[in-house]
Amino acid sequence: GIVLEYEKGGELKTKSIDLLDLSPDTDIDALVEEIKKTEPLITASRTEQVKQLLQRLQEKLGQQDDHKFYLFKVLRAHILPLTNVAFNKSGSSDKIATGSFDKTCKLWSAETGKCYHTFRGHTAEIGHSAEIISLSFNTTGDKIITGSFDHTVSLWDVQLGRRIHTLIGHRGEISSAQFNWDCSLIVTGSMDKTCMVWDTVNGKCVASLTGHEDEVLDVCFDYTGQLIATASADGTARVYSASSQKCIAKLEGHEGEISKAVKITPAEYGAERGM
């Protein structure tokens, strides 16, 4: 489906439109007219924009995927099981980052299998070591963040292989850590039921987002960096404003824990803004 974003009473709100019946044979013009009858947010000035979005979604549905996969390279160096793997998001290099229960993060060449760096340094506040459970590149591929069960997050320089900042503030294990699009902020989720926002330049906490009644299992920014989504073991997801740090939506309905929060695509977001 698609999600419409609009402002009401000074607050940012969203409304979803299901497209379960969309198929490669659907008449897009007729579908848009049908949606407009029940959705006043789609004004005349936005009709063509929505039509183009639906056409792109229809094209994707009609694409035939015929991918063949084969084992290309096996990277062996961690002495305990892996917890996380991430590709460089910039697409400009072949780097892969891995995190492990052996308390290290390693940076690899996807082409040669060579290990560029081993990042060490996570230790708990009482001196015990702990597993790295989350890792992520920034969009340019020159920084990595790693989240650990020792309650901290580390920011690393990829080229130099050294730690830039240690983000300290959570009172429970880290479950997830992500950059925003321009890499100016980092959002972290924790078993302490909170989500924190950090300044990438100085490593300081700029906001603590509360409200969940159980562990926060995943966090993410939207593609503009204006919104933060959280998923929790309390069975709810929440959407916060990154600027005001206020909860603008509480998503309820699941009977069990929510383990993942996923951002929409840039194309979808472009069609939705301002509606």
CSV table of C-alpha atoms in Angstrom, one decimal:
chain,number,residue,atom,x,y,z
A,1,GLY,CA,0.0,0.0,0.0
A,2,ILE,CA,0.9,3.7,0.3
A,3,VAL,CA,1.0,6.0,3.3
A,4,LEU,CA,-0.2,9.6,3.1
A,5,GLU,CA,1.4,12.2,5.4
A,6,TYR,CA,-0.4,15.3,6.4
A,7,GLU,CA,-0.4,18.0,9.2
A,8,LYS,CA,-3.4,18.5,11.5
A,9,GLY,CA,-3.5,20.9,14.4
A,10,GLY,CA,0.2,21.4,14.2
A,11,GLU,CA,0.9,17.6,14.4
A,12,LEU,CA,2.3,15.3,11.7
A,13,LYS,CA,-0.2,12.5,11.0
A,14,THR,CA,-0.3,9.5,8.6
A,15,LYS,CA,-3.0,7.5,6.9
A,16,SER,CA,-2.5,4.2,5.0
A,17,ILE,CA,-4.2,3.0,1.8
A,18,ASP,CA,-4.2,-0.7,1.2
A,19,LEU,CA,-3.5,-1.8,-2.4
A,20,LEU,CA,-4.0,-5.6,-1.9
A,21,ASP,CA,-5.9,-5.8,-5.3
A,22,LEU,CA,-3.2,-4.1,-7.3
A,23,SER,CA,-2.0,-6.3,-10.2
A,24,PRO,CA,-0.1,-5.9,-13.5
A,25,ASP,CA,-3.5,-5.7,-15.2
A,26,THR,CA,-5.1,-3.1,-13.0
A,27,ASP,CA,-6.5,0.1,-14.7
A,28,ILE,CA,-4.5,2.7,-12.9
A,29,ASP,CA,-6.7,5.7,-14.0
A,30,ALA,CA,-9.8,3.9,-12.7
A,31,LEU,CA,-8.0,2.9,-9.4
A,32,VAL,CA,-7.0,6.5,-8.7
A,33,GLU,CA,-10.5,7.8,-9.3
A,34,GLU,CA,-11.8,5.1,-7.0
A,35,ILE,CA,-9.4,6.0,-4.2
A,36,LYS,CA,-10.2,9.7,-4.6
A,37,LYS,CA,-13.9,9.1,-3.9
A,38,THR,CA,-13.0,7.9,-0.3
A,39,GLU,CA,-9.8,9.8,0.4
A,40,PRO,CA,-10.1,13.6,0.5
A,41,LEU,CA,-6.3,13.9,1.1
A,42,ILE,CA,-5.7,13.1,-2.6
A,43,THR,CA,-6.5,16.5,-4.1
A,44,ALA,CA,-6.5,17.4,-7.8
A,45,SER,CA,-2.9,18.8,-7.6
A,46,ARG,CA,-1.7,15.4,-6.2
A,47,THR,CA,-3.6,13.1,-8.5
A,48,GLU,CA,-0.8,12.8,-11.1
A,49,GLN,CA,1.8,12.2,-8.4
A,50,VAL,CA,-0.2,9.3,-6.9
A,51,LYS,CA,-0.9,7.9,-10.4
A,52,GLN,CA,2.9,7.8,-11.1
A,53,LEU,CA,3.5,6.1,-7.8
A,54,LEU,CA,0.9,3.4,-8.6
A,55,GLN,CA,2.4,2.9,-12.0
A,56,ARG,CA,5.8,2.3,-10.5
A,57,LEU,CA,4.4,-0.2,-8.0
A,58,GLN,CA,2.5,-1.9,-10.9
A,59,GLU,CA,5.8,-2.2,-12.9
A,60,LYS,CA,7.5,-3.8,-10.0
A,61,LEU,CA,4.7,-6.3,-9.7
A,62,GLY,CA,5.1,-7.2,-13.4
A,63,GLN,CA,8.8,-7.8,-13.2
A,64,GLN,CA,10.0,-11.4,-13.5
A,65,ASP,CA,12.8,-12.1,-11.1
A,66,ASP,CA,15.1,-14.9,-12.4
A,67,HIS,CA,18.1,-14.6,-10.1
A,68,LYS,CA,20.5,-17.4,-9.7
A,69,PHE,CA,22.5,-17.5,-6.4
A,70,TYR,CA,25.7,-19.4,-5.7
A,71,LEU,CA,28.3,-19.5,-3.0
A,72,PHE,CA,30.9,-16.8,-3.8
A,73,LYS,CA,33.0,-16.5,-0.7
A,74,VAL,CA,33.2,-17.9,2.8
A,75,LEU,CA,34.6,-15.5,5.5
A,76,ARG,CA,36.0,-17.4,8.4
A,77,ALA,CA,37.6,-15.6,11.4
A,78,HIS,CA,35.2,-15.0,14.2
A,79,ILE,CA,35.5,-17.7,16.9
A,80,LEU,CA,31.9,-17.5,17.9
A,81,PRO,CA,28.6,-17.3,16.0
A,82,LEU,CA,27.7,-14.1,14.0
A,83,THR,CA,24.9,-11.8,15.2
A,84,ASN,CA,24.8,-9.3,12.4
A,85,VAL,CA,26.0,-8.6,8.8
A,86,ALA,CA,25.8,-5.3,6.9
A,87,PHE,CA,26.9,-4.2,3.4
A,88,ASN,CA,28.4,-0.8,2.8
A,89,LYS,CA,25.3,1.4,2.0
A,90,SER,CA,27.2,3.8,-0.4
A,91,GLY,CA,27.6,1.1,-3.0
A,92,SER,CA,31.0,2.6,-3.8
A,93,SER,CA,33.1,-0.3,-2.4
A,94,ASP,CA,32.9,-4.0,-1.6
A,95,LYS,CA,33.1,-3.7,2.2
A,96,ILE,CA,31.1,-6.0,4.5
A,97,ALA,CA,30.9,-5.6,8.3
A,98,THR,CA,30.2,-8.5,10.7
A,99,GLY,CA,29.4,-8.6,14.4
A,100,SER,CA,29.9,-11.6,16.6
A,101,PHE,CA,29.4,-13.1,20.0
A,102,ASP,CA,33.2,-12.9,20.3
A,103,LYS,CA,32.7,-9.2,21.1
A,104,THR,CA,34.4,-7.9,17.9
A,105,CYS,CA,33.3,-6.3,14.7
A,106,LYS,CA,35.3,-7.1,11.5
A,107,LEU,CA,35.5,-5.2,8.2
A,108,TRP,CA,35.9,-7.4,5.1
A,109,SER,CA,36.4,-7.2,1.4
A,110,ALA,CA,33.5,-8.9,-0.4
A,111,GLU,CA,35.7,-9.6,-3.4
A,112,THR,CA,38.8,-11.1,-1.9
A,113,GLY,CA,37.6,-12.2,1.6
A,114,LYS,CA,40.4,-10.1,3.2
A,115,CYS,CA,39.8,-8.8,6.7
A,116,TYR,CA,40.6,-5.0,6.7
A,117,HIS,CA,40.1,-4.3,10.4
A,118,THR,CA,39.0,-5.9,13.6
A,119,PHE,CA,37.2,-3.4,15.9
A,120,ARG,CA,37.6,-4.1,19.6
A,121,GLY,CA,36.7,-2.2,22.7
A,122,HIS,CA,33.2,-3.1,24.0
A,123,THR,CA,33.3,-3.8,27.7
A,124,ALA,CA,30.5,-3.6,30.3
A,125,GLU,CA,30.4,-1.0,33.0
A,126,ILE,CA,31.6,-3.6,35.6
A,127,GLY,CA,34.4,-4.8,33.3
A,128,HIS,CA,32.8,-7.8,31.7
A,129,SER,CA,32.9,-8.2,28.0
A,130,ALA,CA,29.6,-8.5,26.0
A,131,GLU,CA,28.4,-9.5,22.6
A,132,ILE,CA,28.0,-7.1,19.6
A,133,ILE,CA,24.4,-7.5,18.6
A,134,SER,CA,23.8,-4.6,16.1
A,135,LEU,CA,25.9,-2.9,13.5
A,136,SER,CA,25.3,-0.5,10.6
A,137,PHE,CA,27.2,1.6,8.0
A,138,ASN,CA,26.4,5.2,7.4
A,139,THR,CA,25.3,6.2,3.9
A,140,THR,CA,28.8,7.2,2.7
A,141,GLY,CA,30.4,4.0,4.0
A,142,ASP,CA,33.1,5.7,6.1
A,143,LYS,CA,31.6,5.2,9.5
A,144,ILE,CA,30.2,2.1,11.4
A,145,ILE,CA,28.2,2.0,14.6
A,146,THR,CA,28.1,-1.2,16.7
A,147,GLY,CA,25.7,-1.8,19.6
A,148,SER,CA,26.5,-4.2,22.4
A,149,PHE,CA,25.0,-6.1,25.3
A,150,ASP,CA,27.3,-4.0,27.5
A,151,HIS,CA,24.8,-1.2,27.2
A,152,THR,CA,27.0,1.0,24.9
A,153,VAL,CA,27.2,1.9,21.2
A,154,SER,CA,30.6,2.6,19.5
A,155,LEU,CA,31.1,4.9,16.5
A,156,TRP,CA,34.1,3.7,14.3
A,157,ASP,CA,36.2,5.3,11.5
A,158,VAL,CA,36.3,2.7,8.7
A,159,GLN,CA,39.5,3.8,7.1
A,160,LEU,CA,41.5,4.2,10.3
A,161,GLY,CA,40.0,1.3,12.1
A,162,ARG,CA,39.6,3.3,15.3
A,163,ARG,CA,36.8,4.2,17.6
A,164,ILE,CA,35.6,7.8,17.5
A,165,HIS,CA,33.0,7.9,20.2
A,166,THR,CA,31.4,5.6,22.8
A,167,LEU,CA,27.7,6.4,23.4
A,168,ILE,CA,26.9,5.8,27.0
A,169,GLY,CA,23.5,6.3,28.6
A,170,HIS,CA,21.3,3.3,28.2
A,171,ARG,CA,20.7,1.1,31.2
A,172,GLY,CA,20.1,-2.1,29.3
A,173,GLU,CA,21.4,-4.1,26.4
A,174,ILE,CA,21.4,-2.4,23.0
A,175,SER,CA,19.0,-4.0,20.5
A,176,SER,CA,19.4,-1.7,17.4
A,177,ALA,CA,21.4,1.3,16.2
A,178,GLN,CA,21.0,3.3,13.0
A,179,PHE,CA,22.2,6.5,11.3
A,180,ASN,CA,19.9,9.1,9.8
A,181,TRP,CA,20.3,9.8,6.0
A,182,ASP,CA,22.8,12.7,6.4
A,183,CYS,CA,24.6,10.9,9.2
A,184,SER,CA,24.2,13.8,11.6
A,185,LEU,CA,22.3,11.7,14.1
A,186,ILE,CA,22.2,8.2,15.5
A,187,VAL,CA,19.2,6.5,17.0
A,188,THR,CA,19.5,3.6,19.4
A,189,GLY,CA,17.0,1.1,20.9
A,190,SER,CA,17.6,-0.8,24.2
A,191,MET,CA,16.2,-3.4,26.5
A,192,ASP,CA,15.8,-0.6,29.0
A,193,LYS,CA,12.5,0.3,27.2
A,194,THR,CA,13.9,3.5,25.7
A,195,CYS,CA,15.2,4.9,22.5
A,196,MET,CA,17.9,7.5,22.4
A,197,VAL,CA,19.0,10.1,19.8
A,198,TRP,CA,22.7,11.0,19.6
A,199,ASP,CA,24.8,13.8,17.9
A,200,THR,CA,27.3,12.0,15.6
A,201,VAL,CA,29.8,14.8,15.8
A,202,ASN,CA,30.2,15.0,19.6
A,203,GLY,CA,28.7,11.7,20.7
A,204,LYS,CA,26.3,13.4,23.1
A,205,CYS,CA,22.7,12.3,23.7
A,206,VAL,CA,20.2,14.9,22.4
A,207,ALA,CA,17.0,13.1,23.3
A,208,SER,CA,15.6,10.1,25.2
A,209,LEU,CA,12.3,8.8,23.8
A,210,THR,CA,10.1,7.0,26.3
A,211,GLY,CA,6.7,5.5,26.4
A,212,HIS,CA,7.1,1.8,25.6
A,213,GLU,CA,6.2,-0.6,28.4
A,214,ASP,CA,8.7,-3.3,27.4
A,215,GLU,CA,12.0,-3.7,25.6
A,216,VAL,CA,12.6,-1.7,22.4
A,217,LEU,CA,13.6,-4.3,19.9
A,218,ASP,CA,14.3,-2.2,16.7
A,219,VAL,CA,14.5,1.5,15.7
A,220,CYS,CA,14.9,3.3,12.4
A,221,PHE,CA,14.8,6.8,10.8
A,222,ASP,CA,12.6,7.5,7.8
A,223,TYR,CA,14.5,8.5,4.6
A,224,THR,CA,14.3,12.3,5.5
A,225,GLY,CA,15.5,11.9,9.0
A,226,GLN,CA,12.4,13.7,10.3
A,227,LEU,CA,10.7,10.6,11.8
A,228,ILE,CA,11.8,7.8,14.1
A,229,ALA,CA,10.0,4.4,14.3
A,230,THR,CA,10.3,2.0,17.2
A,231,ALA,CA,9.2,-1.6,17.6
A,232,SER,CA,8.7,-3.1,21.0
A,233,ALA,CA,8.1,-6.3,22.9
A,234,ASP,CA,5.0,-4.6,24.4
A,235,GLY,CA,3.2,-5.3,21.1
A,236,THR,CA,3.2,-1.7,19.8
A,237,ALA,CA,5.2,0.4,17.4
A,238,ARG,CA,5.6,4.1,17.8
A,239,VAL,CA,6.5,7.0,15.5
A,240,TYR,CA,8.4,10.0,17.0
A,241,SER,CA,9.3,13.4,15.6
A,242,ALA,CA,13.1,13.7,15.4
A,243,SER,CA,12.9,17.5,15.9
A,244,SER,CA,10.3,17.7,18.8
A,245,GLN,CA,11.1,14.2,20.3
A,246,LYS,CA,7.3,13.8,20.7
A,247,CYS,CA,5.4,10.6,20.0
A,248,ILE,CA,3.1,11.4,17.0
A,249,ALA,CA,1.6,7.9,16.5
A,250,LYS,CA,1.1,4.8,18.5
A,251,LEU,CA,0.5,1.7,16.4
A,252,GLU,CA,-1.5,-1.0,18.2
A,253,GLY,CA,-3.0,-4.3,17.1
A,254,HIS,CA,-0.4,-7.0,17.3
A,255,GLU,CA,-0.9,-9.7,19.9
A,256,GLY,CA,2.8,-10.3,20.4
A,257,GLU,CA,6.1,-8.5,20.3
A,258,ILE,CA,7.1,-6.4,17.2
A,259,SER,CA,10.7,-7.3,16.3
A,260,LYS,CA,11.3,-5.0,13.2
A,261,ALA,CA,10.6,-1.4,12.1
A,262,VAL,CA,11.0,-0.8,8.3
A,263,LYS,CA,11.2,2.5,6.5
A,264,ILE,CA,9.3,3.2,3.3
A,265,THR,CA,11.1,3.8,0.0
A,266,PRO,CA,12.2,7.3,-1.2
A,267,ALA,CA,9.8,7.0,-4.2
A,268,GLU,CA,6.8,6.3,-1.9
A,269,TYR,CA,7.9,9.1,0.5
A,270,GLY,CA,8.1,11.6,-2.4
A,271,ALA,CA,4.6,10.9,-3.5
A,272,GLU,CA,3.2,11.2,0.0
A,273,ARG,CA,4.7,14.4,1.4
A,274,GLY,CA,2.4,17.4,1.6
A,275,MET,CA,-0.8,15.5,1.2
